[in-house]
Structure formats: structure tokens, C-alpha cells
Coordinates of C-alpha atoms in Angstrom, one line a residue:
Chain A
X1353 CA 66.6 66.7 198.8
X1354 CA 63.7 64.7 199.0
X1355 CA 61.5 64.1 195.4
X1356 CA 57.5 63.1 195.9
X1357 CA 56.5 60.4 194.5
X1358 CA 52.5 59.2 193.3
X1359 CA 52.3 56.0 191.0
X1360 CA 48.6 55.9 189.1
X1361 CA 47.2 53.8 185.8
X1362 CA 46.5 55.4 183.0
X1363 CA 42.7 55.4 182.8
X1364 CA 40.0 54.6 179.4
X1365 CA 38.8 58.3 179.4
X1366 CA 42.8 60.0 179.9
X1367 CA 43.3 58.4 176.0
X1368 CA 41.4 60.2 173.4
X1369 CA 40.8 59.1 169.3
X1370 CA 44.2 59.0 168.8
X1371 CA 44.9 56.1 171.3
X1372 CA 47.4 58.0 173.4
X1373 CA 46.7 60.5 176.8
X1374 CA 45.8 63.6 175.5
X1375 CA 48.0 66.0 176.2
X1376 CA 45.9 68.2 178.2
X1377 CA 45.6 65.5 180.6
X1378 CA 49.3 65.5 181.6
X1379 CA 48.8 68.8 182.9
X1380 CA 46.2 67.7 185.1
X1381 CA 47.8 64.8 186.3
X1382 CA 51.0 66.9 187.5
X1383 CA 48.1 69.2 189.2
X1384 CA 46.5 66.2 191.0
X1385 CA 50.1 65.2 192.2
X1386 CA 50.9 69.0 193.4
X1387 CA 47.7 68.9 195.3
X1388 CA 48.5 65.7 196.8
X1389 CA 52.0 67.1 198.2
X1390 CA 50.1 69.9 199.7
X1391 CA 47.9 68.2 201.4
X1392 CA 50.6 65.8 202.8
X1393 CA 52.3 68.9 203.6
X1394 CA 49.8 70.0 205.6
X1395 CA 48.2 73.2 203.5
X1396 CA 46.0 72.0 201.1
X1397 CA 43.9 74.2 198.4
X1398 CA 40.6 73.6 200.0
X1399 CA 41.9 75.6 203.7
X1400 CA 43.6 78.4 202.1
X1401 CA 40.4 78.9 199.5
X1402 CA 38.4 79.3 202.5
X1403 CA 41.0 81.2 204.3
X1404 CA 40.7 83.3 201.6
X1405 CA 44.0 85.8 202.5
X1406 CA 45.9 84.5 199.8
X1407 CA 45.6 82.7 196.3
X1408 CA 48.3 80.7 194.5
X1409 CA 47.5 80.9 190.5
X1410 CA 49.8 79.3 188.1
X1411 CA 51.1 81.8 186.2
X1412 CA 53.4 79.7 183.3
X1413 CA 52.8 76.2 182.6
X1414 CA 54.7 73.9 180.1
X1415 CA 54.8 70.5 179.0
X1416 CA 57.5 68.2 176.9
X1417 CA 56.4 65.0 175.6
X1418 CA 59.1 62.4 175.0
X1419 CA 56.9 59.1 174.3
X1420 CA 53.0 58.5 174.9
X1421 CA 51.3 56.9 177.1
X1422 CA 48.8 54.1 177.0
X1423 CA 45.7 53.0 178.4
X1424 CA 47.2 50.4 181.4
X1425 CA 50.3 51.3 181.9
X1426 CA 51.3 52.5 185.1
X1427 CA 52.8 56.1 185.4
X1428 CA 55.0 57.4 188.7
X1429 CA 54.9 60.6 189.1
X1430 CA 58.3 62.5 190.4
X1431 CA 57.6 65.8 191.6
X1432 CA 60.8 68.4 192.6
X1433 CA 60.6 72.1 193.7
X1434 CA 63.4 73.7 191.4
X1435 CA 63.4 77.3 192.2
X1436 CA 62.1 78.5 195.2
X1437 CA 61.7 82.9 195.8
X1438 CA 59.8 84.5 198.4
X1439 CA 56.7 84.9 196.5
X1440 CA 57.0 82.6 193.9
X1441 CA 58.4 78.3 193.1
X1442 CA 58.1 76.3 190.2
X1443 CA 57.3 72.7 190.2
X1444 CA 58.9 70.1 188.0
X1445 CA 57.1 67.0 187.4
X1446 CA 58.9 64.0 185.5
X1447 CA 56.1 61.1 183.9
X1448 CA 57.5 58.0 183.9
X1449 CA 56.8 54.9 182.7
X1450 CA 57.1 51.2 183.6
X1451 CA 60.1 50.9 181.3
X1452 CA 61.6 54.2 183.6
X1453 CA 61.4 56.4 180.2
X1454 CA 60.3 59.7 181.5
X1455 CA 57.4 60.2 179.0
X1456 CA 56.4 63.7 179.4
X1457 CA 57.9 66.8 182.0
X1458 CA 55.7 69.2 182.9
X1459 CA 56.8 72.3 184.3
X1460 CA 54.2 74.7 186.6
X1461 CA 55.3 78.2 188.1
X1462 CA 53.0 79.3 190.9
X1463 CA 52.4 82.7 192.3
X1464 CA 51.1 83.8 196.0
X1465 CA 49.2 87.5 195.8
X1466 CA 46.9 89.3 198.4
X1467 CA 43.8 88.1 197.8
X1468 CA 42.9 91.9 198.6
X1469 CA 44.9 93.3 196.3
X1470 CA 46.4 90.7 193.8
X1471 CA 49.5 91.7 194.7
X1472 CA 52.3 89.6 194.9
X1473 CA 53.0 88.5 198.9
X1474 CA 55.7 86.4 200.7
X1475 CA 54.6 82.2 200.8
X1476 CA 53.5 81.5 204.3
X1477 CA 56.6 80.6 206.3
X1478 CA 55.6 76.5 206.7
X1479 CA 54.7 76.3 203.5
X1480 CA 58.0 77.2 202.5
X1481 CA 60.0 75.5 204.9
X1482 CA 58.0 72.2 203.0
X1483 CA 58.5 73.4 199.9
X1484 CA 62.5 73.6 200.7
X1485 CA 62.5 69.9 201.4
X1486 CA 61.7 68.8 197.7
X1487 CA 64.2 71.5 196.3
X1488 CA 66.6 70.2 193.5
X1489 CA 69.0 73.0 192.3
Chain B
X200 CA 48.4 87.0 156.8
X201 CA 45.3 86.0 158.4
X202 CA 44.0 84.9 162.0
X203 CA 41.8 82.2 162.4
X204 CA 38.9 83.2 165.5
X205 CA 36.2 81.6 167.1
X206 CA 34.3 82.7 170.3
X207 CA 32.5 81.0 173.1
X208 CA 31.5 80.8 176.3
X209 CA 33.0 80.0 179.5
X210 CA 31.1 77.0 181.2
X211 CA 30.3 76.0 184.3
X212 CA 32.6 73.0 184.6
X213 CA 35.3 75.1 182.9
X214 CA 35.9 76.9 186.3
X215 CA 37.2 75.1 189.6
X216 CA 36.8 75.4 192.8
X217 CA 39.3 78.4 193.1
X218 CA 36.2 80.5 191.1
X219 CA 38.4 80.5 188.1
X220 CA 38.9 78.4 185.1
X221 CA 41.3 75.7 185.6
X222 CA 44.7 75.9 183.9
X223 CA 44.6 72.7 182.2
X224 CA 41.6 73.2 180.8
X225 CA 42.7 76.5 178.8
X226 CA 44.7 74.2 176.9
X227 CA 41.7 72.0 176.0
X228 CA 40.2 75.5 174.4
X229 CA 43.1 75.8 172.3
X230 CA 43.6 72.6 171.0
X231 CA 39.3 73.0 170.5
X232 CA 39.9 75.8 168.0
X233 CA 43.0 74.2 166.4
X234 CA 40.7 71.4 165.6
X235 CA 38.1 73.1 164.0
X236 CA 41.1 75.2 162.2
X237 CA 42.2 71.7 160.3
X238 CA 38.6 70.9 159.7
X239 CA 37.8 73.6 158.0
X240 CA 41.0 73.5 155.9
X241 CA 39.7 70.4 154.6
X242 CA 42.7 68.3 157.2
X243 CA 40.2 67.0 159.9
X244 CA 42.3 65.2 162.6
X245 CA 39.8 62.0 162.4
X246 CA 40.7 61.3 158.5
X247 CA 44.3 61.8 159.2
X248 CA 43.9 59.6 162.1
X249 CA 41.8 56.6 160.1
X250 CA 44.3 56.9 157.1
X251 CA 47.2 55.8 159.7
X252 CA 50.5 57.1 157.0
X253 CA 51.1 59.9 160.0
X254 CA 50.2 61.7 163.1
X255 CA 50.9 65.0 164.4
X256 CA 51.8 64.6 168.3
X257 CA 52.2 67.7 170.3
X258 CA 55.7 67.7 170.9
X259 CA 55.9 70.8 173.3
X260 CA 53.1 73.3 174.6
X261 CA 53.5 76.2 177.0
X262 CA 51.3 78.5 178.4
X263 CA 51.1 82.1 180.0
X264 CA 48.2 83.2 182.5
X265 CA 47.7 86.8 182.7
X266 CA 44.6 87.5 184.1
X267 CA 41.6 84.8 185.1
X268 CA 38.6 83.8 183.2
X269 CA 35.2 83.4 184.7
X270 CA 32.0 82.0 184.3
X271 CA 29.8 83.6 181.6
X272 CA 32.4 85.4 180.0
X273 CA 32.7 85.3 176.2
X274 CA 36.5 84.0 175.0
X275 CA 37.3 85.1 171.7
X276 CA 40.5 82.8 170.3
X277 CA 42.8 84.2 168.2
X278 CA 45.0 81.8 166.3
X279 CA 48.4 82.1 164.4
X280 CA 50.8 79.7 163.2
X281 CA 54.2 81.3 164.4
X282 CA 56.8 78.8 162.5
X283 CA 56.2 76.5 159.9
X284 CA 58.8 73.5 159.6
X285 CA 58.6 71.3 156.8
X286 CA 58.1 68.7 159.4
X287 CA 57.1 70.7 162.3
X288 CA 54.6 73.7 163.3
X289 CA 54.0 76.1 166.0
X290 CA 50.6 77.0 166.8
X291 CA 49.8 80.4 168.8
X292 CA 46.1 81.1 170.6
X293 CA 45.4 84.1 172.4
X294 CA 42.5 84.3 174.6
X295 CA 40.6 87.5 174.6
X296 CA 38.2 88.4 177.0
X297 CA 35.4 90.7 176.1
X298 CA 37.7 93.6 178.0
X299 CA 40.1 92.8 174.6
X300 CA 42.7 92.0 177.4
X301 CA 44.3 88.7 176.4
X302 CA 43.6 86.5 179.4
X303 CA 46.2 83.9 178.2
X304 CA 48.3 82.8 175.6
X305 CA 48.5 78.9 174.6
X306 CA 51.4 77.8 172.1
X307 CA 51.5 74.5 171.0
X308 CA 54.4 72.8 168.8
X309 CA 53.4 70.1 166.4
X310 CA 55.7 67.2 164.8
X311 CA 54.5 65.4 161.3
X312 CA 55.7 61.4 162.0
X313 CA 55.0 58.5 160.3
X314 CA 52.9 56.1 161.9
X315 CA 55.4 53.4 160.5
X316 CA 58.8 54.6 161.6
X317 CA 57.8 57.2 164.4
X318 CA 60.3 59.4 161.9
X319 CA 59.7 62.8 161.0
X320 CA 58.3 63.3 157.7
X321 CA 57.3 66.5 155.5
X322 CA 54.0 67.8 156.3
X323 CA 51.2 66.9 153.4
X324 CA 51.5 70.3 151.0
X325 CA 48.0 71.3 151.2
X326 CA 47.9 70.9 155.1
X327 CA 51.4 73.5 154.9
X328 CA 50.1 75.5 151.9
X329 CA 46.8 76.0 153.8
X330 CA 48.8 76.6 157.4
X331 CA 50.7 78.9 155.4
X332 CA 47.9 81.2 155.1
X333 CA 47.8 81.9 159.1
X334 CA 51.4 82.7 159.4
X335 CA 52.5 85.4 161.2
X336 CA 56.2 85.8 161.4
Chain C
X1091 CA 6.1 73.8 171.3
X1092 CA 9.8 74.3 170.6
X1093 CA 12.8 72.3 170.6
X1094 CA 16.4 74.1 171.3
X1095 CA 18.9 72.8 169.0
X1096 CA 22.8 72.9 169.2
X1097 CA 25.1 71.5 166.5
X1098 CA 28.2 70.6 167.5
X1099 CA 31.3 68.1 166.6
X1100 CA 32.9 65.4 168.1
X1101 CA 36.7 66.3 169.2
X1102 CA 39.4 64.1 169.5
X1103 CA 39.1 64.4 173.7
X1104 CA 35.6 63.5 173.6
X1105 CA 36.6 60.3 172.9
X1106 CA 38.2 57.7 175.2
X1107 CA 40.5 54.4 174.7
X1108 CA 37.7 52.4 173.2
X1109 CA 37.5 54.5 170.1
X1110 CA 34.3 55.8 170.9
X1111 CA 32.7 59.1 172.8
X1112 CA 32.6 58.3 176.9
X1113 CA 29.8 57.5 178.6
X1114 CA 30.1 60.6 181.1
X1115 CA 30.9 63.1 178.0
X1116 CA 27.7 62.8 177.3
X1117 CA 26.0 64.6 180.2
X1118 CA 28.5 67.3 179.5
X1119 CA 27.6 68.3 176.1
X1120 CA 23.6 67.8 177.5
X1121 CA 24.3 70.2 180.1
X1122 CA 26.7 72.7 177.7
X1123 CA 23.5 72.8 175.2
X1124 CA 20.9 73.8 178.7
X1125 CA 23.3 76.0 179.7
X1126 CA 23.3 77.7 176.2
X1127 CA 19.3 77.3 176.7
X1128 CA 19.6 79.1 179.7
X1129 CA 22.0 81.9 178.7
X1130 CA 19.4 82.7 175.6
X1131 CA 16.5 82.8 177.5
X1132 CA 18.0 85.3 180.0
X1133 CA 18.7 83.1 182.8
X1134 CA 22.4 82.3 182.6
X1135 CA 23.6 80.1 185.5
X1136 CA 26.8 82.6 186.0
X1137 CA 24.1 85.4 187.1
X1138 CA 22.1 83.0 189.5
X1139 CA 25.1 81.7 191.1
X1140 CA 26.2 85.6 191.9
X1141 CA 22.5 86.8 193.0
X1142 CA 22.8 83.6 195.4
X1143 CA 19.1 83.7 196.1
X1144 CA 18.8 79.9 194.7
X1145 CA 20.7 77.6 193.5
X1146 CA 18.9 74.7 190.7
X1147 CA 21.3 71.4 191.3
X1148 CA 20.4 68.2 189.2
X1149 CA 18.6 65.7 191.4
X1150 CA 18.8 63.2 189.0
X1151 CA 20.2 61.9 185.7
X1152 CA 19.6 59.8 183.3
X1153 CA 21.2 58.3 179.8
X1154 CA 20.5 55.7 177.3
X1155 CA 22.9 54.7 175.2
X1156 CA 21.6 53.7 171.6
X1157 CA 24.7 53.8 169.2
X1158 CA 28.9 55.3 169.9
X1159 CA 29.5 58.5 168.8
X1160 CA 32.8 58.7 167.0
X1161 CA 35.3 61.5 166.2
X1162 CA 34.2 64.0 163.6
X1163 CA 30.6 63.6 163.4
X1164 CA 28.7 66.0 163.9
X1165 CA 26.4 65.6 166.4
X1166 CA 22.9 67.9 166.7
X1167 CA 21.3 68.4 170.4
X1168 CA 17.4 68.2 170.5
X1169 CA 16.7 69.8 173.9
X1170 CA 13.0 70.0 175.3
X1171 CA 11.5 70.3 178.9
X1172 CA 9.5 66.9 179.9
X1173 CA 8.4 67.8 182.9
X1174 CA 7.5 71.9 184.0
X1175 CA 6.2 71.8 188.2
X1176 CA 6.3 74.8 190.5
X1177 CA 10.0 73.8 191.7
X1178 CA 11.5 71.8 189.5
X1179 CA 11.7 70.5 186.0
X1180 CA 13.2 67.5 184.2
X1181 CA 15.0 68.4 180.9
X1182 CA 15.5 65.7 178.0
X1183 CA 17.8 65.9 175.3
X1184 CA 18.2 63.6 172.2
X1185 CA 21.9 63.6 170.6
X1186 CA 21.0 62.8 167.2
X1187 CA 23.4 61.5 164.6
X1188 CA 24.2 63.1 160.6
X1189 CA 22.1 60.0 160.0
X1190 CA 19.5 61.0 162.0
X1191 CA 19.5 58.3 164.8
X1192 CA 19.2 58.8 168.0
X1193 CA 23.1 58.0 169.3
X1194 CA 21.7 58.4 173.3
X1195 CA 19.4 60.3 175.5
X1196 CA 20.1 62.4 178.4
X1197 CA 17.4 63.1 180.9
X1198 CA 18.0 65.3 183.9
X1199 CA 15.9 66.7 186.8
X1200 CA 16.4 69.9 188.5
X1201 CA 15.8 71.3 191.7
X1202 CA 15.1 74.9 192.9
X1203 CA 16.3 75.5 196.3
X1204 CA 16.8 78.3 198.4
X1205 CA 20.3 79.1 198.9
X1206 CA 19.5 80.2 202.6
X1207 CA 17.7 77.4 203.6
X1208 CA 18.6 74.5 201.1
X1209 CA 14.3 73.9 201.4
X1210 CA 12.4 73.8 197.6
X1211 CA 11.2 77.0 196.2
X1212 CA 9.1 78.3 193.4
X1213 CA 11.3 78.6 190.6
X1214 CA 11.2 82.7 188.9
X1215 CA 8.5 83.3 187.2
X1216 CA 9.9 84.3 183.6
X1217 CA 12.4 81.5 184.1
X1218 CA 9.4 79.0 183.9
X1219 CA 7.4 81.1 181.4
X1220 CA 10.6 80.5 179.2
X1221 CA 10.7 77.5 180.3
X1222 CA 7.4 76.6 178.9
X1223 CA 7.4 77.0 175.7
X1224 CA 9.6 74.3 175.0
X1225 CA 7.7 71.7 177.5
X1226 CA 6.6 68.6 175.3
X1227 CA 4.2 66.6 177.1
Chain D
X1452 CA 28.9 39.0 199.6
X1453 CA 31.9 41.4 199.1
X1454 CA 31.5 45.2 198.7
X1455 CA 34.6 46.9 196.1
X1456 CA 36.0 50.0 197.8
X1457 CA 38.2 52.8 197.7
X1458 CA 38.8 56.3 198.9
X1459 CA 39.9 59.6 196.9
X1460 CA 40.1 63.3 197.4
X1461 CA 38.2 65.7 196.0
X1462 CA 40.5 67.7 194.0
X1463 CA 40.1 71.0 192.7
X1464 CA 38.9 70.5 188.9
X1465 CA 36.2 68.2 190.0
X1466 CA 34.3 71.3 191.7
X1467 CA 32.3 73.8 189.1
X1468 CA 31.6 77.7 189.3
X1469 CA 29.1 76.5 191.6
X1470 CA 31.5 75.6 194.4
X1471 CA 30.3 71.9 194.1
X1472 CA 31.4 68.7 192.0
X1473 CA 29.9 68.9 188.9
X1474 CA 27.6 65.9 188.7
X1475 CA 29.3 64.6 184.8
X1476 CA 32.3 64.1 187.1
X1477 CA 30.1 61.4 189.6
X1478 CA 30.2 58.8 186.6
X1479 CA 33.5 59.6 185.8
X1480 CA 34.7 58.8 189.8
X1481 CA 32.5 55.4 189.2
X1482 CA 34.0 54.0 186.6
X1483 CA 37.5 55.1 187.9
X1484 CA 36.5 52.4 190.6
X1485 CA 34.7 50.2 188.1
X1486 CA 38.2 50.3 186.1
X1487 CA 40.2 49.5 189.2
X1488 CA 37.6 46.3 190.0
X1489 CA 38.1 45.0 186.6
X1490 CA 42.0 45.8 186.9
X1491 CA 41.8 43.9 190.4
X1492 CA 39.8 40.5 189.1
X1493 CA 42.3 40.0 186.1
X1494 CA 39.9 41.9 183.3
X1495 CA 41.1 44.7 182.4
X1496 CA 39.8 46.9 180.1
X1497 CA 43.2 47.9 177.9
X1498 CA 43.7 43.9 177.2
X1499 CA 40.0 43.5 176.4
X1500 CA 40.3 45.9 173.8
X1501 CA 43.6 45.1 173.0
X1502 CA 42.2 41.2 172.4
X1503 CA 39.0 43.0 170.5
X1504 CA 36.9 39.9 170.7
X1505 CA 33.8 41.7 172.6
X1506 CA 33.4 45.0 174.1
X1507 CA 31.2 46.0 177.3
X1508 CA 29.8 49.0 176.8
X1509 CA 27.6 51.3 178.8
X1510 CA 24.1 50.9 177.8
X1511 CA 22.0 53.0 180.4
X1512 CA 23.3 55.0 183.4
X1513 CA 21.9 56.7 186.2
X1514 CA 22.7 59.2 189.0
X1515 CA 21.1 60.3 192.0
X1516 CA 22.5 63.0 194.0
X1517 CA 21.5 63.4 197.8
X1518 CA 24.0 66.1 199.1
X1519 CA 26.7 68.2 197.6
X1520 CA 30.5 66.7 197.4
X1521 CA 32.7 69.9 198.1
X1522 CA 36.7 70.1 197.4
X1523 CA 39.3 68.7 200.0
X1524 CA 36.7 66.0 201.3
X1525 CA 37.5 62.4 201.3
X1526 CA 34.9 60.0 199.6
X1527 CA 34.5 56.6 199.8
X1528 CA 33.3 54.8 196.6
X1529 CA 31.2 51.8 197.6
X1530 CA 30.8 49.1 194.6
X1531 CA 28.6 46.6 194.0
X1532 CA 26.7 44.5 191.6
X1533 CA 23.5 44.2 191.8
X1534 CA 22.2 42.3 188.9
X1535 CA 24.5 39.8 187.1
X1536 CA 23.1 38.2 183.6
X1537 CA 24.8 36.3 181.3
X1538 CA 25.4 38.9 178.9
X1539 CA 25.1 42.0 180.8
X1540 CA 25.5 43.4 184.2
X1541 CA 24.2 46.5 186.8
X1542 CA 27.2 48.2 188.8
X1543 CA 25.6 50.3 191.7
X1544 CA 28.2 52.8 193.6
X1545 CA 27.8 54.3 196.9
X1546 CA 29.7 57.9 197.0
X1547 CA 29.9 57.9 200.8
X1548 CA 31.2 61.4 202.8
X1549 CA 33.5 61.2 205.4
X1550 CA 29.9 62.1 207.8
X1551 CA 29.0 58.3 206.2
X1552 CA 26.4 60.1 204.4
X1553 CA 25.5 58.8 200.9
X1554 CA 26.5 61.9 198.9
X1555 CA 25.3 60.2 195.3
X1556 CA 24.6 57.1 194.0
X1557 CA 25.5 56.0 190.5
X1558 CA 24.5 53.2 188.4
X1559 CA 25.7 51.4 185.3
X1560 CA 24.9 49.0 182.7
X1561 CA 26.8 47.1 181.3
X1562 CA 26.9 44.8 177.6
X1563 CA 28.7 42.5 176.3
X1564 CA 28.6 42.1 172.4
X1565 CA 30.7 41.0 170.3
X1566 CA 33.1 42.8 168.2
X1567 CA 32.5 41.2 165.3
X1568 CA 28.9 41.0 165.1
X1569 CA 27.5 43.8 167.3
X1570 CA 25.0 41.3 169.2
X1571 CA 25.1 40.6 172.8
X1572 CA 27.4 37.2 173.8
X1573 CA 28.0 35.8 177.4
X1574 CA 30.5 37.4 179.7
X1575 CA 33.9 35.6 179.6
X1576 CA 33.6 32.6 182.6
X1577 CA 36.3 34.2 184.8
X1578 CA 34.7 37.4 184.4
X1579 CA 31.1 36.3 185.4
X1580 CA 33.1 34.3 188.5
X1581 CA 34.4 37.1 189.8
X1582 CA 32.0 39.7 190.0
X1583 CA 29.6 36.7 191.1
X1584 CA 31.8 37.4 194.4
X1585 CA 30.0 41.5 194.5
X1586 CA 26.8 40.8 193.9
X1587 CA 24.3 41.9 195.9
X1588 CA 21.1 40.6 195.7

């Protein structure tokens, strides 16, 4: 049960007037993190774009923020798989800061359909062997 | 009970490299329209903000992905309040495309603090009264 | 000899850690107003990129950076055509202030290419004839 | 004579309905790097601001773009400075392809005023040290 992990800073342009990340950006940041673990898993976006057989859209996202986050600070990323069906997982990302509060959670459920016919299809096999590893139930 | 529109265009950058507009960036178009809501009820976010007595974080947002958005396509928003807290408000954006099938649905929850304690306090009364108008229940 | 102008305001994401618009958020909202341009004019960037017969990337870009931008204000786009040759043209737009300064100006060139052979070619004709009636020389 | 680098993926939002990075997001990549210098030699921006005794803002920028940058490739950011004054410097970045081609160039200048008075004052003395040690000349 394995959790992928990314540490980053929080960067002048992810703060907006308010002087916190705007909240938009969290989602992005969990996204950047997701594409990360496939990469490292060996099917990144980019290849199965061009393969073209299949697409993987987010069909639900949703974020809970806990505390903001500041220009500086340095934010680990913890990223889980916590459901896992034959078409379908959802990713569960926990934002946490240096004082270990988890500032934010953001939650994205991701979809495999036929390119062809937008219909839902089974994950490729090794993707979901990968996927397995980082399952929390 | 009214609802609170605007329209625009989908932009080049708005759309990734999947041919599609990126899921984060659906939330950006929400919170665009929500901000031009407040303005024009006379509660810009940048006066709130440069008085300092309270802000109104985003203490949850969620949304649902029903069919893509593409480039050129004209979005028409459609924004409710769904709950209205004496501290707290839900905000609901549907985004139409020019088929009239709603492409997505945004919902963002909203928390009145004090800058001073971090606390919740009651919402200023014309900022409710005038949120009042756009609540659908 | 026309100018195309846009009218737009400054939103809280526009804005970055320093209090102020980022430097890079510029060349967005440039861009957002010539592809408005474009759209009116009847040569809308979503259309070009499906015909695939050329593509018109941005060789180069420029901005000067006379005063910040802050949330709210609103900010009006003064958009003309400096530069009008057989297969390019260089676009410069002034983001002007509610005081009427100057706040920065972006410049940017564009290239027609062939998509097939990535080589210079003529741009379409009632694309330049449109083109031209808001070259300022 | 040192040269500031790092490497980064192309990720999926930083590509446009066009299918390539959309060129507002080459200053945004440089300054990620610029951000990462000043973070490395002891000046970061979040305590410069926090501190509020000058600010170094962008005054002119510049991009040239040779080839296209395409998602899933990994780019090499290649900093240096290339003019260093006593109130103001020029940051020049390399965006290198894995094919060691020079995708885009990007430059930046930078000035340091005052807070307080708006007017231009000398970089702080560690500040000017330490990007003596990129300057390229």
C-alpha cells in the first residue's frame, strides 16, 4: 500500500489578490502530481493521446480546503488510489504543509471510454496492476 | 428567483492537449462569473479584500463533467445560490453549451470569517439580501 | 484606420503574490482580445486549426511594463496591426488604465506557415484585407 | 561563469487547442526557474515582499520562439544573466529540447525600486554577489 509522494514550493503566480493559492490551482497541482505517477508508471498522457484507442476524462472532481497556502512554503503532495473498478478509479490527493497540516484534499474520479465510441472500456491491464499498488481502502 | 448569466467564448489556452478544455480550468470560469456577480451587486471582491474586517474563502467546491467543451464554442453560465447560511453560501454554475446541454456543473461553498479571529461571522446584510435574490431552493 | 477595443476587469487570479497583475497575464489577455479580433473578423483560430491548411504561431513577443495593474480596475485593450507583409504580421496592443495611462504594451509577431511543410506562406487574402484596416503605420 | 539549470515535463495544461505550448506559458516556465535561482542564492521572493523594503519588478520582456514544445517532452531551462547593473538586471533563459535544440528563448528585466518611493535603488549586496556568479558577458 504504497502512497506517491511529490514535494514543490508554492510559487508568486499560484497566490492571487487575496494572498493565498487560489483555489483553482490546487486542482492543478493534484493533476500535475497524477501526471507525474503515470509517467513513473510507465503510461503517461502524451502515449495514450497519440495512441489515441482510449481517453481517460475526469468525470467528478472535488476539493476541501482546511488552511491556505502561502507563497514559500513548501507543499508534499500524497497521492492514494482509493477505489479502483474496471473502468473507472478515483485519486485522492492530501496537500500538506511544512507544519504536516493537510491543507487542502482534492478528490478526482477518472473514466476510460473507447475513443470510437465514448463508451466506457476496461483500464489497460498494466495500468491497473500500477494503479493497485497505491490502493488505500 | 432569478439566475445570474453571462456568455463567452472558449479560448485557445482554455483547452489542453487532450483537445478539450482542462478540468481545472472550468472552475476558473465559474469563480469568473461569481466575480462579476458580487461586482455588480455593488460587493466587489477587491473592496472587501482592501477593507480587511472579512474574507470569504472557498471552503469546498465540487464539480461534474458531462460532456467536453471545445474551442470556439460559446459557454453560457448559469448561476444560482443553492443555500444561504448566515455565515455560509453555496454557489451553483451550470455551463451550457450552445446545444443547451449543460457541459458541466461547478458548485462552490463559501465561508464569511473575520480576518481577525479566522471565526465565522454573519455575512454583511446587503451582500445576503442581494444573494437572496439568486436563490433557488 | 481602426483600433479594436476590449474592456475588461482585473480578477482576483490575474493577480499574483506581489499584489499586482503577472508579468505573463499580460500576453494572455493581449492574445484573448486578437483572438476576439479574429473571431469578428471571420477568421477564428478554432476554424484554422480544423481546416489545417496553416497554422499562424507567434514568432516573437514583446512587453513593456509601464505601471501594475491591480484587482478591480478595469482595464481597456487598444489593439492595432503595426506591421501587415505577405506572411506575417506584428500585432500591438496598449492595456490602458480608467486613468487613461498606458499600464504596458504587448507586441507580438505572427507567422503563416503551411501546416504540410512548416515553410512561410501568403497569409488568406480576406484575412489580410481585414487585417488592414486596422494597420497603423 | 555558471549557467542555472533545471529540467521539467511538459504537462498537459501547458499545451493549447493548437497541440503546442501556448507561448504566455514560456514566461511563466522562466520565471518558475528565475524563482527557484533566487530561492537557491538566499533571495527569495516571499521574504522580499514579506520585508517590503523594495520590490523587482518586470519592466520589459521578450520571447522568441524557434520550434514548437509539445506535451510529455522534457525541457531544459538554461539561465543566465546577461547584464547586471546596479539597480536592474537582464535574465536570459534557454528552453532546450531533449534533441538539444533551443525551442524558445526568453528574456527578462528586472528593477529594483523602492517600496517606499517608487524610484529605482541598488540591488541588495548579497543579491548583486550572487548573480555576479551567472553572468554572462
Amino acid at each position: 500500500m504504497k502512497t506517491y509522494t511529490r514535494t514543490f514550493p508554492i510559487l508568486i503566480h499560484h497566490v492571487d489578490a487575496a494572498g493565498i493559492v487560489f483555489f483553482a490551482n490546487y486542482f492543478i497541482m493534484a493533476h500535475d502530481v497524477y501526471e507525474s505517477l503515470l509517467a513513473d508508471i510507465g503510461h503517461g498522457i502524451p502515449r495514450a493521446i497519440d495512441d489515441g484507442e482510449y481517453i481517460i476524462p475526469i468525470a467528478h472532481s472535488e476539493g476541501d480546503y482546511f488552511r491556505p497556502m502561502r507563497h514559500g512554503e513548501q507543499i508534499t503532495a500524497r497521492l492514494a488510489v482509493t477505489e479502483l473498478r474496471s473502468a473507472s478509479f478515483t485519486i485522492r490527493t492530501d496537500l500538506v504543509g511544512p507544519d504536516q497540516a493537510v491543507r487542502a484534499t482534492i478528490t478526482t474520479r477518472h473514466v476510460c471510454v473507447s475513443s470510437a465510441t465514448m463508451k466506457p472500456m476496461a483500464l489497460p491491464v498494466l495500468m491497473r496492476t500500477a494503479l493497485a499498488e497505491y490502493l488505500h481502502t
